[in-house]
XYZ file of C-alpha atoms in Angstrom:
783
model
C -0.006 0.051 -0.027
C 3.015 2.189 0.374
C 3.505 2.242 -3.428
C 0.118 3.840 -4.158
C 0.540 6.256 -1.369
C 3.939 7.234 -2.726
C 2.510 7.836 -6.112
C -0.340 9.818 -4.659
C 2.080 12.026 -2.721
C 4.027 12.788 -5.889
C 0.920 13.815 -7.687
C -0.233 16.012 -4.744
C 0.515 19.649 -4.223
C 1.681 18.775 -0.681
C 4.646 17.018 -2.281
C 5.970 20.447 -3.317
C 4.914 22.339 -0.145
C 5.906 20.058 2.771
C 8.501 22.034 4.798
C 10.019 19.270 6.833
C 8.666 15.851 6.052
C 10.217 15.780 2.602
C 13.553 17.268 3.390
C 15.182 15.396 0.588
C 13.099 17.505 -1.843
C 13.133 20.818 -0.010
C 14.582 22.571 -3.020
C 11.933 21.324 -5.398
C 10.483 24.765 -5.646
C 13.746 26.220 -6.761
C 14.248 23.387 -9.254
C 10.753 23.954 -10.607
C 11.672 27.531 -11.434
C 14.324 26.303 -13.830
C 12.113 23.844 -15.604
C 10.698 24.414 -19.111
C 7.834 26.792 -18.828
C 5.555 24.698 -20.988
C 6.207 21.529 -19.049
C 5.776 23.301 -15.779
C 2.562 24.778 -16.876
C 1.195 21.433 -17.857
C 2.253 19.939 -14.556
C 0.438 22.557 -12.530
C -2.472 23.462 -14.823
C -4.981 21.012 -13.254
C -4.058 21.822 -9.652
C -3.339 25.543 -9.449
C -5.123 27.280 -12.314
C -8.572 26.569 -11.011
C -7.678 28.106 -7.649
C -6.346 31.324 -9.149
C -3.175 31.056 -7.142
C -4.912 31.011 -3.763
C -5.186 27.324 -2.758
C -2.273 26.420 -0.548
C -1.421 23.900 2.088
C -1.931 25.218 5.672
C 1.543 25.630 7.237
C 0.287 26.548 10.742
C 0.504 24.458 13.926
C -2.442 22.314 12.920
C -0.633 19.005 12.539
C -0.468 19.273 8.749
C 3.187 18.535 8.534
C 4.236 15.175 7.194
C 6.281 13.174 9.627
C 8.157 10.037 8.883
C 6.956 6.820 10.348
C 4.426 4.090 9.873
C 1.447 6.365 10.483
C 2.193 8.414 7.299
C -0.421 6.720 5.161
C -3.006 7.239 7.846
C -2.531 11.013 8.147
C -5.016 13.369 6.273
C -3.903 16.762 4.997
C -6.222 19.631 5.336
C -6.489 22.401 2.643
C -8.133 25.859 2.787
C -8.135 29.038 0.646
C -6.252 32.129 1.691
C -8.297 34.893 3.150
C -9.445 37.654 0.847
C -7.092 40.039 2.630
C -4.102 37.732 1.988
C -5.067 37.362 -1.662
C -5.480 41.156 -2.125
C -2.122 41.868 -0.516
C -0.392 39.268 -2.672
C -2.114 40.503 -5.872
C -1.053 44.171 -5.143
C 2.502 43.088 -4.562
C 2.528 40.946 -7.730
C 1.497 43.978 -9.878
C 4.569 45.843 -8.581
C 7.036 43.010 -8.437
C 6.159 39.592 -10.027
C 9.646 38.201 -8.915
C 10.138 38.994 -5.271
C 13.528 38.099 -3.675
C 14.038 36.197 -0.428
C 13.892 39.330 1.707
C 10.626 40.472 0.169
C 9.071 36.975 0.573
C 10.077 36.892 4.243
C 8.483 40.304 4.816
C 5.260 39.194 3.100
C 5.092 35.973 5.105
C 5.405 37.854 8.442
C 2.732 40.407 7.449
C 0.245 37.851 6.148
C 0.871 35.028 8.590
C 2.117 32.643 5.932
C 5.219 30.620 5.562
C 8.020 31.673 3.142
C 7.491 28.709 0.856
C 3.772 29.363 0.715
C 4.455 32.833 -0.581
C 7.083 31.485 -2.943
C 4.744 28.910 -4.389
C 1.872 31.473 -4.753
C 4.076 33.681 -6.895
C 5.176 30.734 -8.991
C 1.547 29.718 -9.557
C 0.471 33.300 -10.363
C 3.172 33.738 -12.897
C 2.265 30.522 -14.536
C -1.405 31.559 -14.635
C -0.465 34.910 -16.226
C 1.630 33.252 -18.862
C -1.188 30.871 -19.715
C -3.586 33.787 -20.175
C -1.133 35.580 -22.528
C -0.687 32.455 -24.537
C -4.450 32.167 -24.904
C -4.634 35.782 -26.128
C -1.852 35.210 -28.600
C -3.625 32.118 -29.869
C -6.822 34.201 -30.418
C -4.883 36.915 -32.300
C -3.215 34.319 -34.500
C -6.514 32.672 -35.318
C -7.944 36.068 -36.365
C -4.820 36.760 -38.573
C -5.256 33.319 -40.092
C -8.854 34.080 -41.003
C -7.804 37.432 -42.561
C -5.145 35.642 -44.697
C -7.648 33.084 -45.804
C -10.052 35.835 -46.862
C -7.281 37.587 -48.861
C -6.308 34.408 -50.479
C -9.835 33.783 -51.528
C -10.085 37.255 -53.105
C -6.804 36.640 -54.982
C -8.025 33.425 -56.331
C -11.152 35.120 -57.593
C -9.129 37.951 -59.200
C -6.954 35.406 -60.974
C -10.038 33.682 -62.282
C -11.234 37.029 -63.867
C -8.070 38.900 -65.008
C -8.261 42.448 -66.460
C -5.644 43.961 -68.843
C -3.979 47.073 -67.366
C -3.235 48.480 -70.825
C -6.608 48.319 -72.545
C -9.000 47.783 -69.526
C -10.655 44.679 -71.056
C -10.718 41.111 -69.812
C -7.441 39.307 -70.145
C -8.319 35.701 -70.767
C -5.434 34.079 -72.582
C -7.597 31.151 -73.453
C -10.387 33.246 -74.892
C -8.513 36.247 -76.658
C -5.879 35.823 -79.256
C -2.549 37.540 -79.001
C -3.288 39.673 -81.985
C -6.569 40.925 -80.559
C -4.780 41.758 -77.278
C -2.188 43.829 -79.111
C -4.867 45.629 -81.098
C -6.715 46.643 -77.879
C -3.445 48.046 -76.349
C -2.706 50.035 -79.575
C -6.271 51.276 -79.573
C -5.995 52.614 -76.015
C -2.732 54.367 -76.836
C -4.242 55.962 -79.913
C -7.185 57.234 -77.870
C -4.893 58.946 -75.322
C -2.842 60.493 -78.100
C -5.985 61.718 -79.897
C -7.317 63.317 -76.710
C -4.100 65.089 -76.112
C -3.868 66.458 -79.617
C -7.463 67.631 -79.624
C -7.015 69.394 -76.268
C -3.891 71.111 -77.488
C -5.532 72.153 -80.770
C -8.647 73.494 -79.014
C -6.389 75.704 -76.781
C -4.401 77.135 -79.697
C -7.236 77.670 -82.203
C -9.817 78.768 -79.619
C -12.562 76.444 -81.018
C -13.426 72.809 -80.417
C -12.215 70.262 -82.914
C -12.925 66.567 -82.830
C -9.618 65.625 -84.559
C -6.788 67.244 -86.419
C -4.570 65.643 -88.957
C -1.316 67.430 -87.824
C -1.187 69.021 -84.404
C -0.013 72.653 -84.642
C 1.089 72.750 -81.050
C 3.983 70.337 -81.670
C 6.535 69.884 -84.376
C 5.820 66.238 -84.553
C 3.593 63.686 -82.892
C 5.518 61.465 -80.526
C 4.495 57.960 -79.895
C 5.509 56.065 -76.809
C 8.405 54.494 -78.722
C 9.699 57.977 -79.713
C 9.469 59.186 -76.139
C 11.359 56.138 -74.969
C 14.386 56.628 -77.388
C 14.300 60.453 -77.959
C 13.745 62.478 -81.046
C 14.807 60.941 -84.321
C 17.638 62.830 -85.971
C 18.533 64.982 -83.109
C 22.258 65.151 -82.843
C 22.614 63.778 -86.406
C 24.160 65.713 -89.295
C 20.751 66.769 -90.477
C 19.710 68.508 -87.251
C 23.064 69.584 -85.872
C 25.043 69.716 -89.014
C 27.154 72.718 -87.951
C 28.978 73.048 -84.730
C 27.647 75.207 -81.844
C 29.665 78.072 -80.421
C 33.187 77.065 -79.509
C 32.898 73.758 -81.313
C 30.076 72.253 -79.207
C 29.209 68.905 -80.629
C 26.635 67.176 -78.469
C 26.345 64.070 -80.442
C 23.455 61.643 -80.557
C 20.918 61.546 -77.799
C 21.598 65.137 -76.799
C 18.034 65.749 -75.764
C 17.721 62.789 -73.455
C 14.415 61.129 -73.053
C 11.292 61.779 -70.976
C 11.511 58.298 -69.574
C 14.912 59.158 -68.058
C 13.397 61.898 -65.926
C 11.792 60.267 -62.844
C 9.583 62.382 -60.647
C 7.345 63.686 -63.427
C 4.025 64.391 -61.941
C 0.991 62.944 -63.556
C -0.585 66.327 -63.997
C -0.046 69.914 -63.037
C -1.707 71.542 -60.185
C -4.963 73.220 -60.994
C -4.731 76.857 -62.077
C -7.368 79.457 -62.645
C -10.168 78.897 -65.070
C -8.575 81.177 -67.795
C -5.285 79.262 -67.622
C -4.133 76.185 -69.427
C -4.494 72.753 -67.909
C -1.377 71.023 -69.090
C -0.752 67.322 -68.806
C 2.588 65.618 -68.559
C 2.735 64.604 -72.195
C 2.292 68.183 -73.471
C 4.950 69.471 -71.088
C 7.407 66.940 -72.256
C 6.715 67.543 -75.915
C 6.933 71.335 -75.426
C 10.214 71.053 -73.548
C 11.777 68.798 -76.106
C 10.706 71.085 -78.957
C 11.901 74.225 -77.213
C 15.302 72.685 -76.429
C 15.724 71.467 -79.927
C 14.883 74.923 -81.361
C 17.217 76.615 -78.950
C 20.164 74.439 -79.937
C 19.598 75.148 -83.634
C 19.289 78.828 -83.177
C 22.502 78.941 -81.118
C 24.642 77.362 -83.780
C 27.374 79.446 -85.252
C 27.055 80.360 -89.001
C 23.420 79.268 -88.934
C 21.292 80.446 -91.909
C 18.684 81.348 -89.291
C 20.652 84.579 -88.559
C 21.983 87.283 -90.863
C 23.581 90.659 -90.476
C 21.401 93.787 -90.373
C 21.289 96.274 -93.178
C 24.003 98.416 -91.534
C 26.244 95.337 -90.991
C 25.863 95.525 -87.188
C 23.813 93.165 -85.080
C 22.363 89.900 -86.085
C 18.753 89.705 -87.052
C 16.517 86.649 -87.462
C 15.865 85.317 -90.993
C 12.149 84.888 -90.660
C 11.788 82.933 -93.864
C 14.433 80.459 -92.847
C 12.926 80.204 -89.399
C 9.439 79.477 -90.811
C 10.935 76.695 -93.001
C 12.962 75.172 -90.161
C 10.338 75.058 -87.332
C 6.633 74.577 -86.920
C 4.956 76.973 -84.474
C 5.849 75.604 -81.045
C 2.957 77.294 -79.249
C 0.635 78.084 -82.113
C 0.447 80.828 -84.690
C 1.348 84.422 -83.948
C -1.719 86.320 -82.593
C -3.129 89.207 -84.665
C -1.352 92.446 -84.121
C 1.710 90.983 -82.539
C 5.269 91.674 -83.747
C 8.337 89.501 -83.476
C 11.432 90.353 -81.508
C 14.488 88.023 -81.787
C 18.059 88.427 -80.828
C 21.201 86.462 -80.161
C 24.342 87.454 -78.205
C 27.474 85.625 -76.972
C 29.756 86.681 -74.132
C 32.674 85.344 -72.035
C 32.405 85.915 -68.317
C 33.929 84.748 -65.015
C 31.315 82.302 -63.979
C 30.880 78.559 -63.554
C 28.312 76.642 -65.597
C 26.965 74.778 -62.637
C 26.594 77.995 -60.613
C 24.741 79.736 -63.454
C 22.389 76.741 -63.926
C 21.626 76.591 -60.213
C 20.785 80.291 -60.233
C 18.602 80.061 -63.286
C 16.572 77.233 -61.788
C 16.051 79.049 -58.466
C 13.435 81.797 -58.834
C 14.830 84.014 -56.001
C 18.462 83.722 -57.104
C 17.526 84.336 -60.723
C 15.758 87.545 -59.812
C 18.762 88.601 -57.649
C 21.130 88.002 -60.607
C 19.125 90.210 -62.889
C 17.698 92.773 -60.496
C 17.058 95.530 -63.050
C 15.303 93.026 -65.385
C 13.351 90.652 -63.197
C 10.918 92.438 -60.863
C 9.501 89.214 -59.508
C 9.816 85.443 -60.240
C 8.189 82.378 -58.855
C 8.058 78.644 -59.433
C 4.547 77.512 -60.056
C 5.039 73.836 -60.427
C 8.069 71.490 -60.325
C 7.364 68.780 -62.958
C 10.746 67.125 -62.449
C 13.539 67.903 -60.024
C 16.140 66.178 -62.192
C 17.316 62.792 -63.277
C 19.075 62.164 -59.960
C 19.348 63.989 -56.679
C 21.945 66.668 -56.502
C 21.828 67.632 -60.177
C 19.698 69.831 -62.358
C 20.070 67.639 -65.337
C 16.551 66.969 -66.678
C 14.854 69.402 -64.341
C 11.513 70.670 -65.688
C 9.437 73.382 -63.990
C 6.746 75.921 -64.764
C 7.695 79.477 -63.728
C 6.177 82.961 -63.717
C 8.286 86.161 -64.205
C 7.667 89.868 -64.383
C 10.324 91.247 -66.820
C 10.792 94.965 -66.800
C 12.451 97.834 -68.659
C 13.401 100.908 -66.633
C 10.781 103.304 -67.996
C 7.174 104.135 -67.144
C 6.406 104.200 -70.847
C 6.989 100.419 -71.380
C 4.601 98.045 -69.552
C 6.182 95.103 -67.753
C 6.032 91.762 -69.552
C 4.433 89.146 -67.360
C 4.892 85.654 -68.743
C 4.314 82.123 -67.562
C 6.787 79.698 -69.133
C 8.245 76.264 -68.937
C 11.976 76.031 -68.136
C 13.859 72.937 -69.006
C 17.497 72.264 -68.038
C 19.720 69.696 -69.686
C 23.392 68.791 -69.456
C 24.718 67.907 -72.906
C 28.340 67.174 -72.101
C 30.875 67.687 -69.360
C 30.725 71.344 -68.600
C 28.090 72.097 -71.153
C 24.575 72.974 -70.075
C 21.478 74.434 -71.772
C 18.425 76.086 -70.230
C 15.424 76.483 -72.512
C 12.356 78.556 -71.866
C 9.059 78.598 -73.744
C 5.749 80.254 -72.878
C 2.767 78.253 -71.839
C 0.194 80.999 -72.243
C -2.558 80.850 -74.794
C -2.498 83.281 -77.662
C -5.053 86.117 -77.329
C -6.238 88.683 -79.801
C -4.406 91.916 -79.202
C -7.635 93.929 -78.973
C -8.907 91.901 -75.980
C -5.604 90.931 -74.355
C -4.970 91.871 -70.835
C -1.627 93.511 -69.939
C -0.018 90.332 -68.642
C -1.232 88.502 -71.639
C 0.202 90.914 -74.219
C 3.382 88.918 -74.999
C 4.622 85.428 -75.544
C 8.048 83.959 -75.130
C 8.970 81.608 -77.935
C 11.773 79.114 -77.349
C 14.616 81.117 -75.783
C 17.350 80.535 -73.221
C 21.158 80.167 -72.907
C 23.839 77.530 -73.544
C 26.824 77.613 -71.161
C 30.214 76.035 -71.832
C 33.051 76.016 -69.290
C 36.367 77.163 -70.524
C 39.850 75.919 -69.414
C 40.819 79.361 -67.944
C 37.931 79.346 -65.424
C 35.629 81.460 -67.509
C 32.532 80.370 -69.301
C 31.168 81.159 -72.756
C 27.400 81.965 -72.701
C 25.306 82.048 -75.836
C 21.851 83.687 -75.192
C 18.852 83.577 -77.444
C 15.750 85.684 -76.870
C 12.613 85.317 -79.025
C 9.392 87.284 -78.166
C 6.105 88.006 -79.710
C 4.319 91.031 -78.249
C 1.702 93.730 -78.839
C 3.508 96.746 -80.076
C 0.682 99.118 -79.514
C 1.091 98.999 -75.681
C 4.611 100.457 -75.852
C 5.212 104.219 -76.230
C 6.477 105.603 -79.568
C 9.605 106.762 -77.972
C 10.700 103.228 -77.024
C 9.535 101.314 -80.120
C 12.905 101.628 -81.951
C 14.667 100.245 -78.902
C 12.266 97.300 -78.599
C 12.284 96.564 -82.351
C 16.054 96.202 -82.513
C 16.067 93.820 -79.607
C 17.939 95.922 -77.079
C 15.043 96.390 -74.723
C 14.336 92.780 -73.752
C 16.780 91.050 -75.968
C 19.756 88.795 -75.529
C 22.106 91.766 -75.656
C 20.726 93.005 -72.283
C 20.855 89.618 -70.613
C 24.485 89.072 -71.509
C 25.489 92.543 -70.507
C 23.797 92.212 -67.087
C 25.251 88.802 -66.504
C 28.800 90.036 -67.307
C 28.415 93.002 -64.998
C 27.163 90.805 -62.183
C 29.929 88.300 -62.546
C 32.515 91.132 -62.603
C 30.931 92.606 -59.528
C 31.116 89.294 -57.714
C 34.720 88.809 -58.613
C 35.674 92.290 -57.349
C 33.704 91.925 -54.112
C 35.370 88.537 -53.387
C 38.811 89.962 -53.949
C 40.860 90.792 -50.858
C 41.805 94.181 -52.238
C 39.097 96.768 -52.844
C 40.303 99.314 -55.241
C 39.242 102.895 -54.439
C 38.047 102.204 -50.833
C 39.045 105.230 -48.788
C 37.849 103.914 -45.457
C 38.863 101.298 -43.039
C 35.355 99.646 -43.126
C 35.441 95.959 -42.227
C 33.826 93.220 -44.311
C 30.623 93.156 -42.261
C 30.204 96.916 -42.804
C 30.841 96.556 -46.566
C 28.320 93.772 -46.780
C 25.645 95.814 -44.962
C 26.269 98.827 -47.169
C 25.910 96.683 -50.316
C 22.677 95.156 -49.051
C 21.277 98.555 -48.353
C 22.233 99.795 -51.793
C 20.703 96.678 -53.381
C 17.377 97.262 -51.571
C 17.405 100.892 -52.643
C 17.954 100.164 -56.288
C 15.261 97.454 -56.243
C 12.780 99.889 -54.728
C 13.673 102.455 -57.314
C 12.987 100.019 -60.164
C 9.640 99.088 -58.566
C 8.638 102.741 -58.471
C 9.619 103.449 -62.035
C 8.202 100.230 -63.641
C 5.096 99.932 -61.269
C 5.999 96.286 -60.600
C 3.841 94.059 -58.404
C 6.552 94.002 -55.708
C 4.677 96.822 -54.104
C 0.930 97.574 -54.300
C 0.939 100.849 -56.234
C -2.294 102.754 -56.951
C -2.126 104.635 -60.255
C -3.401 108.218 -60.197
C -5.107 109.529 -63.223
C -4.582 113.229 -63.392
C -5.728 115.411 -66.271
C -3.165 118.086 -65.744
C -0.277 115.689 -66.552
C 0.477 114.259 -69.904
C 0.787 110.607 -70.886
C 4.523 110.729 -70.432
C 4.217 111.187 -66.650
C 3.119 108.374 -64.290
C 2.212 109.181 -60.701
C 1.401 106.402 -58.187
C 0.865 106.222 -54.499
C 0.833 103.608 -51.774
C 0.617 103.375 -47.973
C 3.403 102.001 -45.873
C 2.116 100.665 -42.553
C 4.601 98.158 -41.236
C 7.678 98.079 -43.502
C 10.702 99.111 -41.367
C 12.762 99.797 -44.536
C 10.678 102.803 -45.524
C 9.147 105.739 -43.609
C 5.640 105.123 -42.445
C 2.898 107.142 -44.196
C 1.797 107.877 -47.727
C 4.522 107.382 -50.335
C 4.211 109.184 -53.708
C 6.149 107.971 -56.772
C 6.497 109.871 -60.005
C 8.463 108.908 -63.137
C 8.865 110.044 -66.710
C 11.108 109.434 -69.712
C 12.551 111.872 -72.191
C 15.051 111.844 -75.120
C 18.300 113.568 -74.532
C 20.531 114.813 -77.407
C 23.762 113.506 -75.753
C 25.411 110.195 -75.560
C 24.653 107.763 -72.796
C 28.219 107.749 -71.553
C 28.325 111.575 -71.349
C 25.040 111.816 -69.463
C 26.054 109.062 -67.077
C 29.356 110.705 -66.198
C 27.649 114.038 -65.630
C 25.004 112.645 -63.263
C 27.410 110.620 -61.103
C 29.973 113.342 -60.787
C 29.614 114.761 -57.194
C 31.411 117.989 -58.193
C 28.598 118.803 -60.764
C 25.709 117.611 -58.640
C 24.753 121.190 -57.688
C 23.731 121.806 -61.312
C 20.601 119.468 -60.952
C 20.186 118.253 -57.344
C 18.448 120.365 -54.710
C 20.057 118.329 -51.913
C 23.450 119.687 -52.670
C 22.466 123.206 -51.461
C 23.982 124.823 -54.478
C 27.533 123.507 -54.068
C 29.562 120.356 -54.755
C 29.317 117.230 -52.695
C 32.119 115.251 -51.099
C 32.567 111.462 -51.393
C 33.052 109.926 -48.013
C 32.942 106.161 -48.866
C 33.647 104.400 -52.120
C 32.990 100.641 -52.520
C 33.901 99.412 -56.000
C 31.632 96.901 -57.678
C 33.513 96.666 -61.034
C 36.628 97.491 -62.871
C 35.233 100.780 -64.160
C 35.026 103.847 -62.023
C 31.219 104.117 -62.538
C 30.270 100.783 -60.965
C 30.366 101.577 -57.247
C 28.424 102.298 -54.077
C 29.396 105.590 -52.477
C 28.408 107.778 -49.519
C 28.133 111.522 -50.206
C 27.673 114.666 -47.994
C 27.339 118.285 -48.737
C 30.670 120.252 -48.560
C 31.336 121.947 -45.228
C 30.914 125.376 -46.707
C 27.428 124.473 -48.098
C 26.142 122.391 -45.231
C 23.335 123.792 -43.112
C 21.473 122.532 -40.016
C 19.024 120.398 -42.053
C 21.681 118.677 -44.133
C 24.473 118.308 -41.612
C 22.689 115.242 -40.092
C 21.916 113.669 -43.511
C 24.118 111.695 -45.908
C 23.360 110.444 -49.404
C 23.966 106.776 -50.242
C 24.313 106.394 -54.063
C 24.763 103.367 -56.369
C 25.883 103.756 -59.942
C 26.545 101.204 -62.568
C 26.818 100.970 -66.366
C 26.935 98.126 -68.847
C 26.429 97.770 -72.540
C 22.686 97.942 -72.203
C 21.845 100.394 -69.456
C 23.169 102.965 -67.023
C 21.742 103.693 -63.567
C 22.263 106.387 -60.921
C 20.193 105.819 -57.735
C 20.482 107.710 -54.565
C 18.616 108.299 -51.267
C 19.106 110.515 -48.240
C 19.797 108.654 -44.967
C 20.403 110.013 -41.457
C 23.927 109.772 -40.108
C 22.967 107.573 -37.050
C 21.507 104.933 -39.201
C 24.453 104.861 -41.550
C 26.828 104.496 -38.612
C 24.990 101.358 -37.541
C 25.213 99.964 -41.074
C 28.869 100.808 -41.546
C 29.724 99.031 -38.345
C 28.056 95.849 -39.734
C 24.586 96.294 -38.340
C 21.388 95.144 -40.016
C 20.456 97.404 -42.892
C 16.896 96.150 -43.167
C 15.695 98.668 -40.615
C 17.162 101.749 -42.348
C 14.287 103.737 -43.733
C 14.879 105.326 -47.165
C 13.034 106.422 -50.262
C 15.103 106.215 -53.487
C 15.247 108.592 -56.438
C 17.421 108.430 -59.500
C 17.976 108.016 -63.211
C 18.043 105.196 -65.797
C 19.718 105.838 -69.123
C 18.998 103.623 -72.145
C 20.092 103.607 -75.792
C 17.544 105.214 -78.061
C 17.712 102.351 -80.564
C 18.805 104.632 -83.415
C 15.410 106.272 -83.512
C 16.695 109.912 -83.203
C 19.608 110.351 -85.611
C 20.989 113.870 -85.842
C 23.888 115.647 -87.445
C 25.714 116.103 -84.114
C 26.641 112.454 -84.084
C 28.530 112.777 -87.350
C 30.760 115.597 -85.907
C 31.806 113.681 -82.789
C 35.182 112.111 -82.286
C 36.029 108.576 -83.102
C 35.565 107.389 -79.500
C 32.302 109.183 -79.228
C 31.147 107.557 -82.487
C 32.005 104.137 -80.933
C 29.800 104.981 -77.960
C 27.094 106.222 -80.194
C 27.232 102.987 -82.242
C 26.869 100.992 -79.056
C 23.893 103.153 -78.146
C 22.015 102.343 -81.302
C 23.798 104.400 -83.922
C 22.977 107.948 -82.709
C 24.349 110.456 -80.369
C 21.137 110.396 -78.269
C 19.794 108.441 -75.364
C 16.616 107.860 -73.337
C 16.610 109.317 -69.814
C 14.192 108.092 -67.173
C 13.741 110.134 -64.046
C 12.035 108.773 -60.945
C 11.310 110.232 -57.482
C 9.777 108.775 -54.395
C 8.846 111.135 -51.454
C 6.921 110.895 -48.257
C 3.995 113.314 -48.586
C 2.364 112.469 -45.234
C 3.518 110.503 -42.252
C -0.054 109.502 -41.451
C -1.046 106.374 -43.419
C -4.791 107.259 -43.010
C -4.401 110.857 -44.343
C -5.746 111.877 -47.794
C -3.436 112.709 -50.625
C -3.494 116.421 -51.453
C -3.245 118.015 -54.938
C -0.393 120.159 -53.673
C 1.725 117.071 -52.964
C 1.254 115.755 -56.527
C 2.039 119.218 -57.972
C 5.232 119.369 -55.855
C 6.448 116.008 -57.276
C 5.526 117.017 -60.814
C 7.386 120.312 -60.484
C 10.393 118.548 -58.967
C 10.740 116.168 -61.931
C 10.198 118.932 -64.511
C 12.644 121.177 -62.823
C 15.311 118.501 -62.595
C 14.977 117.653 -66.301
C 15.172 121.313 -67.296
C 18.302 121.833 -65.201
C 19.973 118.728 -66.762
C 19.132 119.904 -70.338
C 20.338 123.413 -69.601
C 23.545 122.361 -67.695
C 26.577 124.134 -69.209
C 28.826 121.253 -68.070
C 26.769 118.683 -69.986
C 26.396 120.674 -73.199
C 30.103 121.767 -73.163
C 31.359 118.235 -72.760
């Protein structure tokens, strides 16, 4: 009978909890902790799980202990549940520490009236129960995941039983449709997409709906998917690039790249206003390819597209050859529009990568051409480039406001596509083409009065660190919106043409090289680099505000005043400054006009920038010469600089002793500018010490001198010297020039005040008096 009893004892919980009777097994609890968790769980599942960790052998002085001897089989063990208080205390401690150490178990046993092993086994049972509950929860989650996978598998099997062709949208049943029929459906879907694209493009260009069109006018050729995959046929061959580009550029086959090699193309452009084009990706790609191809051909040297003008001077476009070589890239020329085309090449100290980066960044592009670009913005980035870190293959839609420094020529606002492509090592091209619809000139709005045909630049690095830039500009615009005085300048391409872009770029690159040099020629002061930088930033902001006032750009919100007592040649505008710290608060009045001067541009520029002759036209000089206090060179010539002027000691009074005049002057082959503004001494001291120039309030005034385009020939030009004739030839073949005068003044320091007629008359008289003094100056006429 001892054998069954021994077996019963081994299967009983008392076998693990007897403190003295089974001394040979007094470490069973510790051994159990090292057993496999699954095995231990199965051993204790039946005994402990049902009791929730609270059934234990009574370890008190109740005779429960197992003693050795013959009476062992006759002893009966008594069991009871722990009290609710004991269970609650154990549960609370288990939440904080599931694995108590020996010291913690001893403390619990004393507080609850239990033995140490009873506490130990309770925690073992509780941990086992917790693990079992977690395993059951995991099993439930796995069952749910299994059901989800089964449902997805069923759906995939159903989809495989009813396949659909991604190309044509029809059922794809290999056993029911022949291979030829499947290919026909794919081709049919492709032709439908191409027909919709061509019809949409034709409707936009012709202004009327058309169901189909045999040859799309919007594109030089219709490109199938195969053509887009391998590039344009013939591009880079002898037929399309038969003659070398400037400096022997030979781009070879595949110069254009392929649309498929430009990842990141968006499926469609962002929505624009209802009067604007909705362009899809296919049209943008075709338009960019056509513009780049046309730019490359027009930039070739010795191209029949260009011929010398009648006087043997500048190149002019051969319109007949152009019509034979290209189909209209953006549709036919609108009624009443005229064509303006020019090409210019220049060598300058600039890197091709730096120029390309500036061209593709709207803000940097506007800063590079501050007198030409009033405002620029990127409307949509179609592609950021073939790979990260490069502009090769970049394609984006931009908006620009191009200006000419005169109130008589409206700004040209154009939305265009800009495409950048690297053709060889150190050879880049940036092509622009307008994406506006053509409008009839009679109903066109001001910002729709021009179109930019394929234009842009090709940049090639040279071994000496310079770069050769070939620029092509091609516009169509409404000539009637420009004043008669400036039409000769616009017609010869010097107003918005390539000549002006190259001249500005050369001047800016020269300015950067001079400013980066450690030696500043002509600097009479010990101003540190921070002070020079602040002075240049202040001068840059002054010139930008001057251009805004002359050209009425959208940089500031100007309100045009229609006054009957002033002619069409005078433009007066006003605006209120409420919170701009760079200008005086109040009502600002701007007035500008343009006149023809019977002197050369160089002579007039030298006269206006000469501080010794300033008293002949400037009321701020108090009737005497002015003294140059600071001179910061911005170019190799003496005229390109930023200077600080003050009235001479003998002519200074109480009102002018605390004021200085900051002035910026520059001249290039296309334009000359003299801009100045009075500034108080205290503010300039802060700027010259390197302080922030953004909080210096100023209102600029000045002059812009442009060639007259050869529209005012006179006999005096024939009697001039050889050097003067060279200047006159550069200015359009005559001894005259076009002078623009602009003033900005604060008429009232209260923004809510009303503008008075006396203020307008004051500005009008100021401009008229200044022009009369310049025309009557003995120094200018005697020069």
